[in-house]
Amino acid sequence: MECDLSKGKTAVIVGAQWGDEGKGKIVDVLSENFSIVARYAGGHNAGHTVIINGKKFVLQLVPCGVLRPGCRSVIGNGVVLDPMAFLKEVAALRETGVQVDGNLFVSNRAHVILPYHRMIELASENAPGRVKIGTTSRGIGPAYEDKMGRRGLRVADLLDLELLKTHIENACREKNMIAHALFNSEPLDPDKMYQEYAEASQKIAPFVCDTAGLLNRAIAQGESVMFEGAQGTMLDIDHGTYPFVTSSSATTGGAVIGTGVAPTSINTVIGLTKAYCTRVGGGPFPSELHDATGDLLRARGNEFGAVTGRPRRCGWLDLPLLRYASMINGISWWVVTKLDVLDELDEIPVCVGYKINGKATDEIPAHASGFDHIECIYSNLPGWRTSTENIVDVEKLPKQARDYLAFMEKETGARVGMVSTGPDRQQTMFVDDFAKEINALTRQNQK
């Protein structure tokens, strides 16, 4: 699928696997070409790690564009906002000299996470007999439940102190009863909660605006906007490996729902994938490795959660999964991260298809149990057995590494536009055609 970025000024960055594909770094690298970066889904369970000249930044709610001077960052209405986590992150950014005031905007329609959401999620996840999803227990799911149940609290409501007090009193009465009856949890104090969140609301107020209006005006004026996803396609509430998914729309469609821009304003979709595959928490993972090679990938890739520190499950690249992600999202370009993790391997198996009960299939099972019977069909590609870490030109990669990327292109139908071989900004290389199209979106070209 070809797409000329020079005819439009928007792009969606979406994870094509189970999250952790390196979106933070790539959004940071590409944000140089965009006026605004807008986050459209998830909460502070999604950690994006960015390393700039050896200095590490871990962002959870704030879009990575905040690290680029002159680039505005937007937290869209599709995000669920924990006020305390947000203020803590803002304070940490200020301490490092990052300009957040005047550059960071929060949607007045985003829903708020409150302490009872964490209480309910933690108790529910640990309840006897429950299938563990592997949540971060940060209240994300229950906040989305309240949103869909039309009993949530939005940021605009957070700023109305009279409404906030009434909402907290009513919600605590209900949630305390539920938590005590089902999980024997200790009750939360509504008065204390109100005082804490009333104080927080005053600190958040300067960041709050109608971000849908801000984004649509920017697009109409010819500014470039990048929409930053959280998690990945296979964690999407509708299209992922349900029920082992997140609580929001992590796919491209979520960019429209979660920011208030029209579908027709999305110009292109850039899909992120590691050169192999990882997953955190429970759920299906057809190409997972349970041996020393899996341990090697985990060690070389430093596969531990940026927010939770949890070790990630590791496996081979899964092309049926990428084809599915490409179809669901409309991916035009691939960004392949952590290619260097494969540098030591003599041979690299790649999953090219599935068999279910011995029968070849192109479909991704709708039911999690369907994955229990999947057998991966592998093609073994030669490794390159040399370091790719300091290479900055795709054409200078070892031939076997270029062949690996070409095989991925052929099997998925989307082109490889960028390759990352390390965590720092500088350890990134562009394919010429992709670089030319991205450069058409620079702020200088918009003037």
Short mmCIF file of C-alpha atoms in Angstrom, two decimals:
data_model
loop_
_atom_site.label_atom_id
_atom_site.label_comp_id
_atom_site.label_asym_id
_atom_site.label_seq_id
_atom_site.Cartn_x
_atom_site.Cartn_y
_atom_site.Cartn_z
CA MET A 1 0.00 0.00 0.00
CA GLU A 2 1.67 3.22 -1.18
CA CYS A 3 0.85 6.61 0.28
CA ASP A 4 2.33 10.01 -0.57
CA LEU A 5 2.85 11.87 2.67
CA SER A 6 3.47 15.12 0.77
CA LYS A 7 -0.27 15.30 0.00
CA GLY A 8 -1.21 15.34 3.68
CA LYS A 9 0.20 16.31 7.02
CA THR A 10 -0.93 13.63 9.46
CA ALA A 11 0.38 10.21 10.42
CA VAL A 12 -0.62 7.57 12.95
CA ILE A 13 2.11 5.62 14.76
CA VAL A 14 0.68 2.26 15.79
CA GLY A 15 2.14 -0.85 17.40
CA ALA A 16 1.69 -3.95 15.25
CA GLN A 17 2.32 -6.55 17.96
CA TRP A 18 1.45 -6.68 21.69
CA GLY A 19 2.92 -3.29 22.51
CA ASP A 20 6.50 -2.50 23.60
CA GLU A 21 7.59 -2.17 19.96
CA GLY A 22 9.62 0.97 20.66
CA LYS A 23 6.99 3.60 19.86
CA GLY A 24 8.49 6.05 22.34
CA LYS A 25 11.83 6.26 20.57
CA ILE A 26 10.32 6.35 17.08
CA VAL A 27 7.76 9.03 17.96
CA ASP A 28 10.62 11.04 19.45
CA VAL A 29 12.74 10.65 16.29
CA LEU A 30 9.87 11.50 13.93
CA SER A 31 8.48 14.33 16.06
CA GLU A 32 11.18 16.60 14.64
CA ASN A 33 9.00 16.68 11.50
CA PHE A 34 5.69 17.39 13.25
CA SER A 35 4.13 20.41 14.92
CA ILE A 36 1.96 18.37 17.27
CA VAL A 37 2.07 14.87 18.76
CA ALA A 38 -1.29 13.65 20.09
CA ARG A 39 -1.78 10.61 22.31
CA TYR A 40 -5.13 8.95 21.65
CA ALA A 41 -5.62 5.94 23.97
CA GLY A 42 -4.56 4.13 27.13
CA GLY A 43 -3.38 5.47 30.45
CA HIS A 44 -0.25 5.52 32.57
CA ASN A 45 0.14 1.77 32.08
CA ALA A 46 1.95 2.45 28.80
CA GLY A 47 5.60 3.36 29.29
CA HIS A 48 7.52 4.94 26.43
CA THR A 49 11.28 5.02 26.90
CA VAL A 50 13.34 7.63 25.05
CA ILE A 51 17.13 7.94 25.27
CA ILE A 52 18.67 11.21 24.07
CA ASN A 53 22.47 11.41 24.08
CA GLY A 54 22.56 8.72 26.75
CA LYS A 55 19.94 10.43 28.97
CA LYS A 56 16.89 8.27 29.69
CA PHE A 57 13.29 9.56 29.81
CA VAL A 58 10.39 7.27 30.71
CA LEU A 59 7.05 8.81 29.72
CA GLN A 60 3.75 7.25 30.75
CA LEU A 61 1.02 9.77 29.93
CA VAL A 62 2.80 12.68 28.28
CA PRO A 63 3.37 12.25 24.52
CA CYS A 64 6.99 11.91 23.44
CA GLY A 65 6.78 15.08 21.36
CA VAL A 66 7.25 17.06 24.59
CA LEU A 67 10.97 16.29 24.36
CA ARG A 68 11.24 18.29 21.11
CA PRO A 69 11.44 22.10 21.57
CA GLY A 70 8.58 23.79 19.72
CA CYS A 71 6.54 20.60 19.35
CA ARG A 72 3.20 20.71 21.13
CA SER A 73 1.87 17.62 22.88
CA VAL A 74 -1.78 16.67 23.31
CA ILE A 75 -3.39 14.11 25.62
CA GLY A 76 -6.61 13.27 23.78
CA ASN A 77 -10.08 12.45 24.99
CA GLY A 78 -9.49 8.71 24.44
CA VAL A 79 -6.87 8.62 27.20
CA VAL A 80 -7.80 7.94 30.83
CA LEU A 81 -5.91 10.38 33.04
CA ASP A 82 -4.62 9.68 36.54
CA PRO A 83 -4.21 13.23 37.91
CA MET A 84 -1.53 12.27 40.43
CA ALA A 85 0.50 10.32 37.87
CA PHE A 86 0.17 13.21 35.41
CA LEU A 87 1.37 15.82 37.89
CA LYS A 88 4.26 13.61 39.00
CA GLU A 89 5.36 13.14 35.39
CA VAL A 90 5.07 16.87 34.65
CA ALA A 91 7.14 17.69 37.74
CA ALA A 92 9.84 15.22 36.67
CA LEU A 93 9.99 16.74 33.19
CA ARG A 94 10.26 20.26 34.61
CA GLU A 95 13.14 19.12 36.82
CA THR A 96 15.06 17.92 33.75
CA GLY A 97 14.49 21.25 31.99
CA VAL A 98 11.81 20.08 29.55
CA GLN A 99 9.40 22.88 28.60
CA VAL A 100 5.92 21.58 29.41
CA ASP A 101 4.04 24.77 30.27
CA GLY A 102 2.43 26.16 27.13
CA ASN A 103 3.44 23.07 25.13
CA LEU A 104 1.29 20.39 26.76
CA PHE A 105 -2.51 20.21 26.49
CA VAL A 106 -5.05 17.86 28.11
CA SER A 107 -8.49 17.16 26.67
CA ASN A 108 -11.37 18.42 28.79
CA ARG A 109 -13.22 15.27 27.66
CA ALA A 110 -10.63 12.73 28.84
CA HIS A 111 -11.87 10.51 31.67
CA VAL A 112 -10.24 10.53 35.10
CA ILE A 113 -8.83 7.60 37.08
CA LEU A 114 -9.65 7.80 40.79
CA PRO A 115 -8.40 5.65 43.72
CA TYR A 116 -11.46 3.41 43.71
CA HIS A 117 -10.63 2.34 40.15
CA ARG A 118 -7.30 0.98 41.36
CA MET A 119 -8.97 -0.65 44.37
CA ILE A 120 -11.53 -2.45 42.21
CA GLU A 121 -8.98 -3.59 39.61
CA LEU A 122 -6.45 -4.88 42.12
CA ALA A 123 -9.09 -6.78 44.07
CA SER A 124 -10.71 -8.16 40.92
CA GLU A 125 -7.44 -9.33 39.35
CA ASN A 126 -6.55 -11.24 42.50
CA ALA A 127 -10.02 -12.68 43.12
CA PRO A 128 -10.17 -16.51 43.45
CA GLY A 129 -11.12 -18.28 40.23
CA ARG A 130 -10.56 -15.28 37.98
CA VAL A 131 -8.51 -15.73 34.80
CA LYS A 132 -5.59 -13.36 35.27
CA ILE A 133 -5.27 -10.89 32.39
CA GLY A 134 -1.94 -9.53 33.62
CA THR A 135 -3.06 -5.93 34.15
CA THR A 136 -0.86 -3.29 35.78
CA SER A 137 -3.61 -2.71 38.42
CA ARG A 138 -3.48 1.04 37.83
CA GLY A 139 -7.22 1.45 37.41
CA ILE A 140 -7.22 1.71 33.63
CA GLY A 141 -9.88 -0.93 32.93
CA PRO A 142 -12.35 0.17 35.64
CA ALA A 143 -12.02 3.80 34.48
CA TYR A 144 -12.97 2.75 30.95
CA GLU A 145 -15.81 0.64 32.40
CA ASP A 146 -17.20 3.71 34.15
CA LYS A 147 -16.79 5.73 30.96
CA MET A 148 -18.82 3.23 28.94
CA GLY A 149 -21.29 2.86 31.81
CA ARG A 150 -21.86 6.65 31.65
CA ARG A 151 -20.87 7.11 35.26
CA GLY A 152 -17.32 8.38 34.72
CA LEU A 153 -15.71 11.65 35.71
CA ARG A 154 -14.15 13.72 32.93
CA VAL A 155 -11.37 16.28 33.23
CA ALA A 156 -13.93 19.06 32.72
CA ASP A 157 -15.86 17.65 35.69
CA LEU A 158 -12.66 17.43 37.75
CA LEU A 159 -12.34 21.22 37.50
CA ASP A 160 -15.91 21.78 38.78
CA LEU A 161 -15.27 21.33 42.51
CA GLU A 162 -18.93 21.13 43.52
CA LEU A 163 -19.59 18.44 40.92
CA LEU A 164 -16.34 16.69 41.91
CA LYS A 165 -17.39 16.50 45.57
CA THR A 166 -20.79 15.05 44.73
CA HIS A 167 -19.32 12.55 42.28
CA ILE A 168 -16.70 11.27 44.73
CA GLU A 169 -19.25 10.90 47.54
CA ASN A 170 -21.66 8.94 45.35
CA ALA A 171 -18.97 6.84 43.70
CA CYS A 172 -17.25 5.93 46.97
CA ARG A 173 -20.56 4.90 48.49
CA GLU A 174 -21.16 2.54 45.57
CA LYS A 175 -17.58 1.28 45.05
CA ASN A 176 -16.93 0.70 48.76
CA MET A 177 -20.03 -1.46 48.99
CA ILE A 178 -19.07 -3.47 45.90
CA ALA A 179 -15.44 -3.91 46.97
CA HIS A 180 -16.43 -4.96 50.50
CA ALA A 181 -19.12 -7.38 49.34
CA LEU A 182 -17.05 -9.02 46.61
CA PHE A 183 -13.48 -8.72 47.82
CA ASN A 184 -13.68 -7.70 51.50
CA SER A 185 -11.61 -4.58 50.70
CA GLU A 186 -11.09 -1.70 53.12
CA PRO A 187 -13.30 1.34 52.33
CA LEU A 188 -11.91 4.55 50.84
CA ASP A 189 -12.44 7.91 52.57
CA PRO A 190 -14.40 10.24 50.22
CA ASP A 191 -13.55 13.41 52.17
CA LYS A 192 -9.83 12.76 51.99
CA MET A 193 -10.11 11.84 48.32
CA TYR A 194 -11.98 15.04 47.54
CA GLN A 195 -9.36 17.22 49.25
CA GLU A 196 -6.52 15.56 47.34
CA TYR A 197 -8.20 15.73 43.95
CA ALA A 198 -9.58 19.24 44.41
CA GLU A 199 -6.01 20.38 45.00
CA ALA A 200 -4.77 18.40 41.99
CA SER A 201 -7.49 19.85 39.76
CA GLN A 202 -6.18 23.38 40.27
CA LYS A 203 -2.71 22.30 39.16
CA ILE A 204 -4.07 20.50 36.09
CA ALA A 205 -6.39 23.35 35.03
CA PRO A 206 -3.74 25.35 33.06
CA PHE A 207 -3.19 22.36 30.75
CA VAL A 208 -6.88 21.75 29.98
CA CYS A 209 -8.62 22.78 26.75
CA ASP A 210 -10.82 21.49 23.94
CA THR A 211 -8.06 19.51 22.24
CA ALA A 212 -10.34 18.35 19.38
CA GLY A 213 -10.72 22.00 18.41
CA LEU A 214 -6.98 22.58 18.77
CA LEU A 215 -6.11 19.61 16.53
CA ASN A 216 -8.69 20.35 13.86
CA ARG A 217 -7.64 23.99 13.64
CA ALA A 218 -4.00 22.94 13.34
CA ILE A 219 -4.78 20.49 10.53
CA ALA A 220 -6.91 23.08 8.72
CA GLN A 221 -4.01 25.55 8.92
CA GLY A 222 -1.63 23.06 7.32
CA GLU A 223 0.26 22.00 10.43
CA SER A 224 1.53 18.44 10.70
CA VAL A 225 0.11 16.18 13.41
CA MET A 226 1.35 12.79 14.54
CA PHE A 227 -1.05 10.53 16.45
CA GLU A 228 0.72 8.38 19.03
CA GLY A 229 -0.79 5.03 19.96
CA ALA A 230 -0.34 3.11 23.18
CA GLN A 231 0.05 -0.67 23.51
CA GLY A 232 -0.34 -2.54 20.20
CA THR A 233 -2.81 -3.97 17.68
CA MET A 234 -3.03 -7.38 19.36
CA LEU A 235 -4.02 -5.67 22.63
CA ASP A 236 -6.87 -3.73 21.01
CA ILE A 237 -10.19 -4.22 22.83
CA ASP A 238 -11.96 -5.21 19.59
CA HIS A 239 -9.26 -6.71 17.38
CA GLY A 240 -6.73 -8.14 19.85
CA THR A 241 -6.39 -11.52 21.56
CA TYR A 242 -9.48 -11.01 23.73
CA PRO A 243 -9.82 -11.17 26.72
CA PHE A 244 -6.05 -10.74 27.11
CA VAL A 245 -6.22 -7.18 25.82
CA THR A 246 -6.23 -3.59 27.02
CA SER A 247 -9.41 -1.57 27.61
CA SER A 248 -9.14 0.88 24.72
CA SER A 249 -8.86 1.11 20.93
CA ALA A 250 -5.13 0.72 20.33
CA THR A 251 -5.48 0.49 16.53
CA THR A 252 -5.60 3.30 13.96
CA GLY A 253 -9.33 3.74 14.44
CA GLY A 254 -8.62 4.82 18.00
CA ALA A 255 -6.78 7.89 16.70
CA VAL A 256 -10.03 9.22 15.30
CA ILE A 257 -12.19 8.29 18.28
CA GLY A 258 -9.59 9.33 20.83
CA THR A 259 -8.81 12.81 19.49
CA GLY A 260 -11.90 14.05 17.67
CA VAL A 261 -10.44 14.38 14.17
CA ALA A 262 -12.22 13.10 11.07
CA PRO A 263 -11.19 9.76 9.47
CA THR A 264 -10.56 11.62 6.22
CA SER A 265 -7.85 13.70 7.91
CA ILE A 266 -5.60 10.67 8.52
CA ASN A 267 -3.02 10.61 5.77
CA THR A 268 -0.85 7.59 6.48
CA VAL A 269 -0.23 4.86 9.03
CA ILE A 270 3.22 3.79 10.21
CA GLY A 271 3.35 0.39 11.89
CA LEU A 272 5.98 -0.52 14.45
CA THR A 273 7.31 -4.03 14.91
CA LYS A 274 10.34 -5.48 16.59
CA ALA A 275 12.59 -7.68 14.48
CA TYR A 276 11.26 -10.48 16.69
CA CYS A 277 8.19 -10.64 18.96
CA THR A 278 7.44 -9.98 22.65
CA ARG A 279 4.47 -9.96 24.97
CA VAL A 280 3.90 -8.99 28.62
CA GLY A 281 1.31 -10.69 30.81
CA GLY A 282 -1.00 -13.58 29.99
CA GLY A 283 -2.54 -14.55 26.69
CA PRO A 284 -1.77 -16.29 23.39
CA PHE A 285 1.69 -16.04 21.82
CA PRO A 286 2.09 -18.58 18.96
CA SER A 287 5.81 -18.03 18.26
CA GLU A 288 6.91 -17.83 21.91
CA LEU A 289 10.23 -19.39 22.86
CA HIS A 290 10.63 -21.30 26.11
CA ASP A 291 14.33 -22.06 25.78
CA ALA A 292 17.79 -20.51 25.99
CA THR A 293 17.23 -18.60 22.74
CA GLY A 294 14.23 -16.86 24.29
CA ASP A 295 16.42 -15.97 27.27
CA LEU A 296 19.06 -14.63 24.88
CA LEU A 297 16.54 -12.35 23.12
CA ARG A 298 15.28 -11.10 26.50
CA ALA A 299 18.79 -10.35 27.72
CA ARG A 300 20.06 -8.72 24.52
CA GLY A 301 16.83 -6.77 24.03
CA ASN A 302 16.57 -5.72 27.69
CA GLU A 303 13.02 -6.98 27.57
CA PHE A 304 11.62 -5.67 30.82
CA GLY A 305 8.63 -3.32 31.10
CA ALA A 306 9.45 0.41 31.23
CA VAL A 307 6.68 1.01 33.78
CA THR A 308 6.36 -2.30 35.65
CA GLY A 309 9.77 -3.90 35.19
CA ARG A 310 8.03 -7.17 34.31
CA PRO A 311 10.07 -9.55 32.08
CA ARG A 312 8.63 -9.87 28.59
CA ARG A 313 7.94 -13.17 26.89
CA CYS A 314 10.03 -13.48 23.71
CA GLY A 315 9.56 -15.28 20.40
CA TRP A 316 10.23 -15.20 16.68
CA LEU A 317 8.78 -12.68 14.24
CA ASP A 318 5.17 -13.61 13.44
CA LEU A 319 4.24 -12.62 9.87
CA PRO A 320 0.58 -13.77 9.98
CA LEU A 321 0.20 -11.42 12.94
CA LEU A 322 1.84 -8.56 10.99
CA ARG A 323 -0.36 -9.19 7.97
CA TYR A 324 -3.40 -9.00 10.24
CA ALA A 325 -2.13 -5.78 11.85
CA SER A 326 -1.46 -4.28 8.43
CA MET A 327 -5.00 -5.10 7.31
CA ILE A 328 -6.71 -3.74 10.45
CA ASN A 329 -4.67 -0.53 10.54
CA GLY A 330 -4.01 0.19 6.86
CA ILE A 331 -0.25 0.26 7.40
CA SER A 332 1.81 1.86 4.63
CA TRP A 333 5.26 1.68 6.20
CA TRP A 334 7.02 -0.52 8.73
CA VAL A 335 9.46 0.70 11.33
CA VAL A 336 11.55 -2.28 12.45
CA THR A 337 13.13 -1.89 15.88
CA LYS A 338 15.79 -3.87 17.76
CA LEU A 339 17.29 -5.44 14.66
CA ASP A 340 20.61 -5.53 16.54
CA VAL A 341 19.17 -8.03 19.06
CA LEU A 342 19.42 -10.70 16.33
CA ASP A 343 23.08 -9.94 15.54
CA GLU A 344 24.53 -13.05 17.23
CA LEU A 345 22.26 -15.67 15.64
CA ASP A 346 23.43 -18.11 12.95
CA GLU A 347 19.89 -18.78 11.81
CA ILE A 348 16.66 -16.87 12.37
CA PRO A 349 13.33 -18.72 12.14
CA VAL A 350 10.37 -16.58 11.03
CA CYS A 351 6.74 -17.67 11.41
CA VAL A 352 5.23 -17.44 7.91
CA GLY A 353 1.91 -19.20 8.53
CA TYR A 354 -0.28 -21.15 10.96
CA LYS A 355 -1.77 -24.60 11.12
CA ILE A 356 -4.76 -25.30 13.33
CA ASN A 357 -5.34 -28.98 13.96
CA GLY A 358 -3.02 -29.70 11.05
CA LYS A 359 -4.87 -27.46 8.58
CA ALA A 360 -3.18 -24.36 7.12
CA THR A 361 -5.02 -21.10 7.81
CA ASP A 362 -4.58 -17.38 7.17
CA GLU A 363 -6.99 -16.33 9.91
CA ILE A 364 -6.24 -15.08 13.40
CA PRO A 365 -8.54 -16.96 15.82
CA ALA A 366 -11.23 -14.83 17.45
CA HIS A 367 -11.23 -16.90 20.64
CA ALA A 368 -8.17 -17.09 22.87
CA SER A 369 -8.56 -20.86 23.13
CA GLY A 370 -8.20 -21.07 19.36
CA PHE A 371 -4.52 -20.30 19.81
CA ASP A 372 -4.10 -23.43 21.93
CA HIS A 373 -4.14 -25.53 18.78
CA ILE A 374 -1.95 -23.31 16.59
CA GLU A 375 1.24 -24.65 15.11
CA CYS A 376 3.61 -22.13 13.57
CA ILE A 377 5.02 -22.78 10.09
CA TYR A 378 8.60 -21.47 10.01
CA SER A 379 11.03 -20.39 7.35
CA ASN A 380 14.66 -20.33 8.48
CA LEU A 381 16.62 -17.31 7.29
CA PRO A 382 20.41 -16.98 7.60
CA GLY A 383 21.74 -14.72 10.35
CA TRP A 384 24.47 -12.12 9.80
CA ARG A 385 26.70 -12.78 12.83
CA THR A 386 28.05 -9.21 12.93
CA SER A 387 27.15 -6.08 14.87
CA THR A 388 24.66 -3.66 13.30
CA GLU A 389 24.69 -1.26 16.26
CA ASN A 390 26.59 1.69 14.77
CA ILE A 391 25.32 1.41 11.20
CA VAL A 392 23.33 4.49 10.13
CA ASP A 393 22.66 3.59 6.48
CA VAL A 394 20.28 0.77 5.54
CA GLU A 395 22.37 -0.01 2.47
CA LYS A 396 25.38 -0.68 4.72
CA LEU A 397 23.61 -3.35 6.73
CA PRO A 398 24.91 -6.90 6.20
CA LYS A 399 23.31 -8.53 3.16
CA GLN A 400 21.56 -11.14 5.32
CA ALA A 401 20.00 -8.36 7.43
CA ARG A 402 18.77 -6.58 4.30
CA ASP A 403 17.40 -9.89 3.02
CA TYR A 404 15.58 -10.36 6.35
CA LEU A 405 13.88 -6.96 5.94
CA ALA A 406 13.09 -7.64 2.27
CA PHE A 407 11.48 -10.96 3.20
CA MET A 408 9.30 -9.14 5.72
CA GLU A 409 8.25 -6.62 3.07
CA LYS A 410 7.41 -9.35 0.55
CA GLU A 411 5.36 -11.33 3.06
CA THR A 412 3.36 -8.38 4.49
CA GLY A 413 2.88 -6.04 1.52
CA ALA A 414 4.06 -2.91 3.35
CA ARG A 415 7.48 -1.32 2.91
CA VAL A 416 10.19 -0.96 5.54
CA GLY A 417 10.81 2.76 6.06
CA MET A 418 12.98 2.87 9.18
CA VAL A 419 15.25 0.52 11.07
CA SER A 420 16.41 0.94 14.67
CA THR A 421 19.54 -0.77 15.99
CA GLY A 422 19.76 0.69 19.49
CA PRO A 423 17.90 2.79 22.06
CA ASP A 424 19.40 6.21 21.29
CA ARG A 425 17.99 8.74 18.81
CA GLN A 426 21.11 8.41 16.69
CA GLN A 427 20.81 4.63 16.33
CA THR A 428 18.14 4.96 13.67
CA MET A 429 18.29 4.71 9.90
CA PHE A 430 15.84 5.80 7.20
CA VAL A 431 15.08 4.27 3.83
CA ASP A 432 15.50 7.08 1.28
CA ASP A 433 11.90 7.05 -0.03
CA PHE A 434 10.48 7.18 3.48
CA ALA A 435 12.87 9.98 4.49
CA LYS A 436 11.87 12.07 1.49
CA GLU A 437 8.18 11.73 2.27
CA ILE A 438 8.64 12.43 5.98
CA ASN A 439 10.77 15.49 5.20
CA ALA A 440 7.83 16.87 3.23
CA LEU A 441 6.09 17.26 6.57
CA THR A 442 8.70 19.38 8.31
CA ARG A 443 7.52 22.55 9.96
CA GLN A 444 9.82 24.52 7.69
CA ASN A 445 8.01 23.16 4.65
CA GLN A 446 4.69 24.25 6.09
CA LYS A 447 5.62 27.92 6.18
#
